[in-house]
C-alpha atoms as one frame of an Amber mdcrd trajectory, in Angstrom:
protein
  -7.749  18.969  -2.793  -5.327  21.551  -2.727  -2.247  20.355  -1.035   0.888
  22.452   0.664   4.202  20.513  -0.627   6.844  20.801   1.816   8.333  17.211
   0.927  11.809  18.299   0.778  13.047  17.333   4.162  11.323  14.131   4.198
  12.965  13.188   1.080  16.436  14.123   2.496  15.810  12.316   5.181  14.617
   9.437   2.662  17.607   9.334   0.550  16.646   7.718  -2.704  18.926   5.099
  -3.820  19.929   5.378  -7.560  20.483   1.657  -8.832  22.859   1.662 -11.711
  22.213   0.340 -15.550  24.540  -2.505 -14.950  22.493  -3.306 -11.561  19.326
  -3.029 -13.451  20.861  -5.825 -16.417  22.033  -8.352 -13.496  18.675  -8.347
 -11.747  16.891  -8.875 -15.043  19.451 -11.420 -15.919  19.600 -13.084 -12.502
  16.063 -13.585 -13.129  15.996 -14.684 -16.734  15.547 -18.635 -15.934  11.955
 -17.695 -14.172   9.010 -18.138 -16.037   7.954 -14.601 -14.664  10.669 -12.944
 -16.852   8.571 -11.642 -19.255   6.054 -10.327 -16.717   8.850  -8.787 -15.287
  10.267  -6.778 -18.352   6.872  -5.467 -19.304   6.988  -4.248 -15.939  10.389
  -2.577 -16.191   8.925  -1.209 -19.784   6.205   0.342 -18.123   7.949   1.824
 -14.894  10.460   3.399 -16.590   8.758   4.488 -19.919   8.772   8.044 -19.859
   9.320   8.383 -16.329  12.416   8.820 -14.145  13.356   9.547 -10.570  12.024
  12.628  -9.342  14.637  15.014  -8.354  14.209  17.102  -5.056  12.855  19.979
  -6.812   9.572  18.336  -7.841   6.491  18.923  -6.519   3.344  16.494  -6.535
   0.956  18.263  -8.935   4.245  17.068 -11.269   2.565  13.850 -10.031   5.980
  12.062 -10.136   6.148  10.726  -6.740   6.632   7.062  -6.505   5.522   5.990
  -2.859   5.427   2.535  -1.316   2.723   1.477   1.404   3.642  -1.377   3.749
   1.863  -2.600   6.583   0.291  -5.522   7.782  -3.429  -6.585   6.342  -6.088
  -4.388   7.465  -3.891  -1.589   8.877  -5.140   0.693   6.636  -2.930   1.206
   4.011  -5.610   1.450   1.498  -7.259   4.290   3.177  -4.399   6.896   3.344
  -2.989   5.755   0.036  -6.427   6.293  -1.621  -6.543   9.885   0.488  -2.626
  10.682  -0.413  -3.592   9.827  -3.949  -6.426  12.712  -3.996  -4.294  15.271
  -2.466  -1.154  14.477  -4.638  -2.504  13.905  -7.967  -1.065  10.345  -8.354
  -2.831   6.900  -9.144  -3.178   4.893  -6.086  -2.455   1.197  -7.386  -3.654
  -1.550  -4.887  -2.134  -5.491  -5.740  -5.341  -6.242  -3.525  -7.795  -4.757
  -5.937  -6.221  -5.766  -8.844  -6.162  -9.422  -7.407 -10.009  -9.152  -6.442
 -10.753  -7.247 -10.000  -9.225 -10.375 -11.697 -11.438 -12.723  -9.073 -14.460
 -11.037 -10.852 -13.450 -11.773 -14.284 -13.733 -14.710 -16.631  -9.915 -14.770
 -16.692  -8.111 -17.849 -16.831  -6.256 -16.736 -13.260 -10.043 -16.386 -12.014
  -9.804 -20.107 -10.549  -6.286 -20.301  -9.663  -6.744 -17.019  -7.669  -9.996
 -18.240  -5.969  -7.741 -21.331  -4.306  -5.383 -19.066  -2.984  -7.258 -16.189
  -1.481  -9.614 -18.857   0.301  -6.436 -20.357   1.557  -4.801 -17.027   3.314
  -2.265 -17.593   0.819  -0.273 -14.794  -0.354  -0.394 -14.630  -4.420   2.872
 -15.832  -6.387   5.397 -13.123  -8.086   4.737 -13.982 -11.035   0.676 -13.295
 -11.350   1.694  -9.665  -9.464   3.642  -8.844 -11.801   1.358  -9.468 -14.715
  -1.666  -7.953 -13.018   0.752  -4.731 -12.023   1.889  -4.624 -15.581  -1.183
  -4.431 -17.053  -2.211  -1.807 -14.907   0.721   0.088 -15.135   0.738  -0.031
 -19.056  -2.965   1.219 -18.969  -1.973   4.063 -16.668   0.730   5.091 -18.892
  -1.582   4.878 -21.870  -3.992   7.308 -20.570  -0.955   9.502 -19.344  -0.031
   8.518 -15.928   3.486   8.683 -14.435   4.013   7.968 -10.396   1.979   5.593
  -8.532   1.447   5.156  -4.683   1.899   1.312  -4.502  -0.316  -0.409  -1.310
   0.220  -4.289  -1.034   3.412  -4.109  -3.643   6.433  -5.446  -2.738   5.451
  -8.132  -0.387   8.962  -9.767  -0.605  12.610  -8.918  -0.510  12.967 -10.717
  -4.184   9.835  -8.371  -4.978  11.141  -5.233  -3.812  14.763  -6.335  -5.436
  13.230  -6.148  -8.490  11.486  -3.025  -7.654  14.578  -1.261  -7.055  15.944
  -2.917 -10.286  13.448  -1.508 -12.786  12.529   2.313 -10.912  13.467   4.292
  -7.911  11.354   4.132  -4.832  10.974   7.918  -3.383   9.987   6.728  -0.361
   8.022   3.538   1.643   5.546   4.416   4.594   5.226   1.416   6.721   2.422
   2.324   8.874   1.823  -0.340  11.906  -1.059  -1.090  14.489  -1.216  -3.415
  17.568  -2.175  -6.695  16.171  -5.396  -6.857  18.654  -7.023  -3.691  16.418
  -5.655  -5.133  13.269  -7.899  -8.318  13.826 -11.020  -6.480  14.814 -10.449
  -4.013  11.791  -9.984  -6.664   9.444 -13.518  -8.478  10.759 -15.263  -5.620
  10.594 -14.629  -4.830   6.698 -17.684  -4.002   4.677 -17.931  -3.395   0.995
 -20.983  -1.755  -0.611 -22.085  -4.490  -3.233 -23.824  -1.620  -5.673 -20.482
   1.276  -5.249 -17.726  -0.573  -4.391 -17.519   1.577  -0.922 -15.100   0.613
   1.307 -16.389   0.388   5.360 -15.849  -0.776   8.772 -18.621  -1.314  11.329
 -15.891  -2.419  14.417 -15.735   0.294  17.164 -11.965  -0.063  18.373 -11.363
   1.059  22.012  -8.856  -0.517  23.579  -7.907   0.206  27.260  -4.611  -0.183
  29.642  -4.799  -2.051  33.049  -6.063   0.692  34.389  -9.045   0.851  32.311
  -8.227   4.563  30.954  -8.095   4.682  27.098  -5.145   3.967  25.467  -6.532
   3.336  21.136 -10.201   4.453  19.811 -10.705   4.092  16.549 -14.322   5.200
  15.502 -16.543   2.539  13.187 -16.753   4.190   9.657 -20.125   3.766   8.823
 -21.534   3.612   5.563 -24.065   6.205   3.831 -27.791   5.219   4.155 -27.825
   4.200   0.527 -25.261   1.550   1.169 -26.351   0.419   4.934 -28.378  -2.645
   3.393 -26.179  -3.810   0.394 -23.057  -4.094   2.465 -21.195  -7.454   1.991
 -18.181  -9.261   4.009 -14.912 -10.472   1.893 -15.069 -13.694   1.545 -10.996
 -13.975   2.567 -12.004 -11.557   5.989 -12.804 -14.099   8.516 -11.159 -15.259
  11.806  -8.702 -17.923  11.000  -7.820 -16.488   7.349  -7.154 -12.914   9.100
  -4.884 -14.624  11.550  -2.993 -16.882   9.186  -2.491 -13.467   6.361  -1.210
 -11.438   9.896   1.127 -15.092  10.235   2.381 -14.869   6.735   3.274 -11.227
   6.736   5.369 -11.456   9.689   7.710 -13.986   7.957   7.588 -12.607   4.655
   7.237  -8.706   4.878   8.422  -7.614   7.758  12.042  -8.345   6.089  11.161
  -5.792   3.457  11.055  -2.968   6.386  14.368  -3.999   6.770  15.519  -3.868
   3.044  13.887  -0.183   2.878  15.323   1.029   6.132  18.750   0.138   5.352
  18.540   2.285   2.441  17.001   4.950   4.011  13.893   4.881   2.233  11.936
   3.703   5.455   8.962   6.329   7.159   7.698   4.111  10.289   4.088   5.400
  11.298   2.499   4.495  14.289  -0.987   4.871  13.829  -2.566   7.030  17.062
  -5.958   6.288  16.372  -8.952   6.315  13.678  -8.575   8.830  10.570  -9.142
  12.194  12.447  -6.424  11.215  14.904  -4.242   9.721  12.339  -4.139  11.516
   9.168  -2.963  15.086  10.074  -0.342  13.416  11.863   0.744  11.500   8.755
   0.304  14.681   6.729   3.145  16.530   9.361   5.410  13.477   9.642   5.325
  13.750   5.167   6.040  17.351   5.623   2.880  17.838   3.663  -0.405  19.984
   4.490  -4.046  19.678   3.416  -5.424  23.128   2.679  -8.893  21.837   2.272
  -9.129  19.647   5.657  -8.110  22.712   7.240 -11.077  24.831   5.664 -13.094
  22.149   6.869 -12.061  21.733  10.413 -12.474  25.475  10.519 -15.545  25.752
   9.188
């Protein structure tokens, strides 16, 4: 995709905070009794390894942007991350994959992992940061610098050492009434043979007065995929509610953290993906030439 940048006004109006080498040393050192420490300087290493903050000047294909998506489970952050990521050139890294990518494996965190997922648990610090370092360092090995980070930082102690080890361009935190969050997250599909991500809920919720107030369209799978699609084991009723439950206490303080510093984009999501994206794209101050074509044609 080609994309229009026109990001300079939403960066002004996201000032990037510019933490200081003596900042950087007391995070690392207030840290330095955890047994994550060492996760947490390969991360540093591979953040800042050839890579600094992107000035104003910079455009995407420089594919130096380093975005943050927030938002609660099965809001979509996935979904316009992984579209973002197209458009801008830039690896979309998802904690959520790489927790389910080490579920798959023979790793020794296969088991550990399994416990917690089942549980609605959200995954310690310190097996983030080794998953996230390992991707990061195989990103930077095959030449990647910038990320679009969706499930990463969960925490303020998270997103402390975030802003520690690299500087955060910007964090869209994009929201949905909690009614559609539950019926998108129960109506997640994944296509055992591709790995295609779905959703077979129709969302349309109404006002008192029965006119429509939120549609959001079921996105269907491919007729190749219709019969190998598979539920996540972790998407069900009471494990939806309880991950909705733990974000509330634990993330939403992270908004905070972000908006204090400027840093904060709040998106209200209007509808499904042909409501919402072209209104994310304006609110970025950034245009999709090749929608366009499409819409047009």
């Amino acid at each position: 995709m080609a994309p229009l940048y026109r990001f300079a006004g939403a960066r002004a109006a996201a000032t990037t905070f510019s933490s200081s080498m003596f900042c950087r040393y007391a995070l690392l050192k207030a840290f330095s009794s955890s047994s994550s420490l060492k996760s947490e300087v390969d991360l540093k290493s591979s953040m800042l390894s050839g890579s600094s903050a992107p000035s104003r000047g910079d455009r995407p294909t420089d594919r130096n942007v380093k975005w943050v998506f927030l938002g609660c489970p099965g809001v979509g952050k996935g979904t316009y991350a992984s579209r973002l990521s197209s458009l801008l050139g830039v690896p979309h890294i998802a904690t959520g994959d790489l927790v389910r990518e080490e579920l798959s494996s023979s790793g020794p965190l296969a088991s550990q992992l399994a416990e917690i997922v089942r549980k609605g648990k959200l995954v310690s610090d310190e097996i983030i940061f080794d998953l996230l370092s390992k991707r990061l360092k195989a990103g930077e090995a095959k030449g990647e610098s910038g990320f679009l980070l969706d499930g990463f930082p969960r925490t303020i102690r998270q997103a402390e050492i975030m802003e520690g080890v690299t500087d955060i361009d910007l964090v869209i935190n994009l929201k949905l009434r909690e009614e559609a969050l539950l019926a998108k997250c129960l109506g997640r599909r994944i296509c055992s043979e591709c790995g295609g991500n779905y959703n077979v809920s129709c969302i349309d919720i109404k006002d008192k007065e029965g006119r429509p107030e939120l549609y959001m369209a079921p996105l269907l799978p491919p007729p190749n995929c219709a019969s190998k699609l598979i539920t996540r084991s972790d998407d069900t009723e009471e494990v939806v509610k309880e991950r909705l439950r733990i974000y509330k206490e634990t993330t939403q303080p992270v908004e905070e953290y972000y908006r204090t510093r400027g840093k904060l984009l709040e998106f209200e999501l209007p509808g499904g993906i042909p409501e919402s994206w072209p209104k994310l794209l304006r609110a970025l101050n950034l245009e999709d030439l090749n929608h366009k074509q499409s819409a047009a044609a």
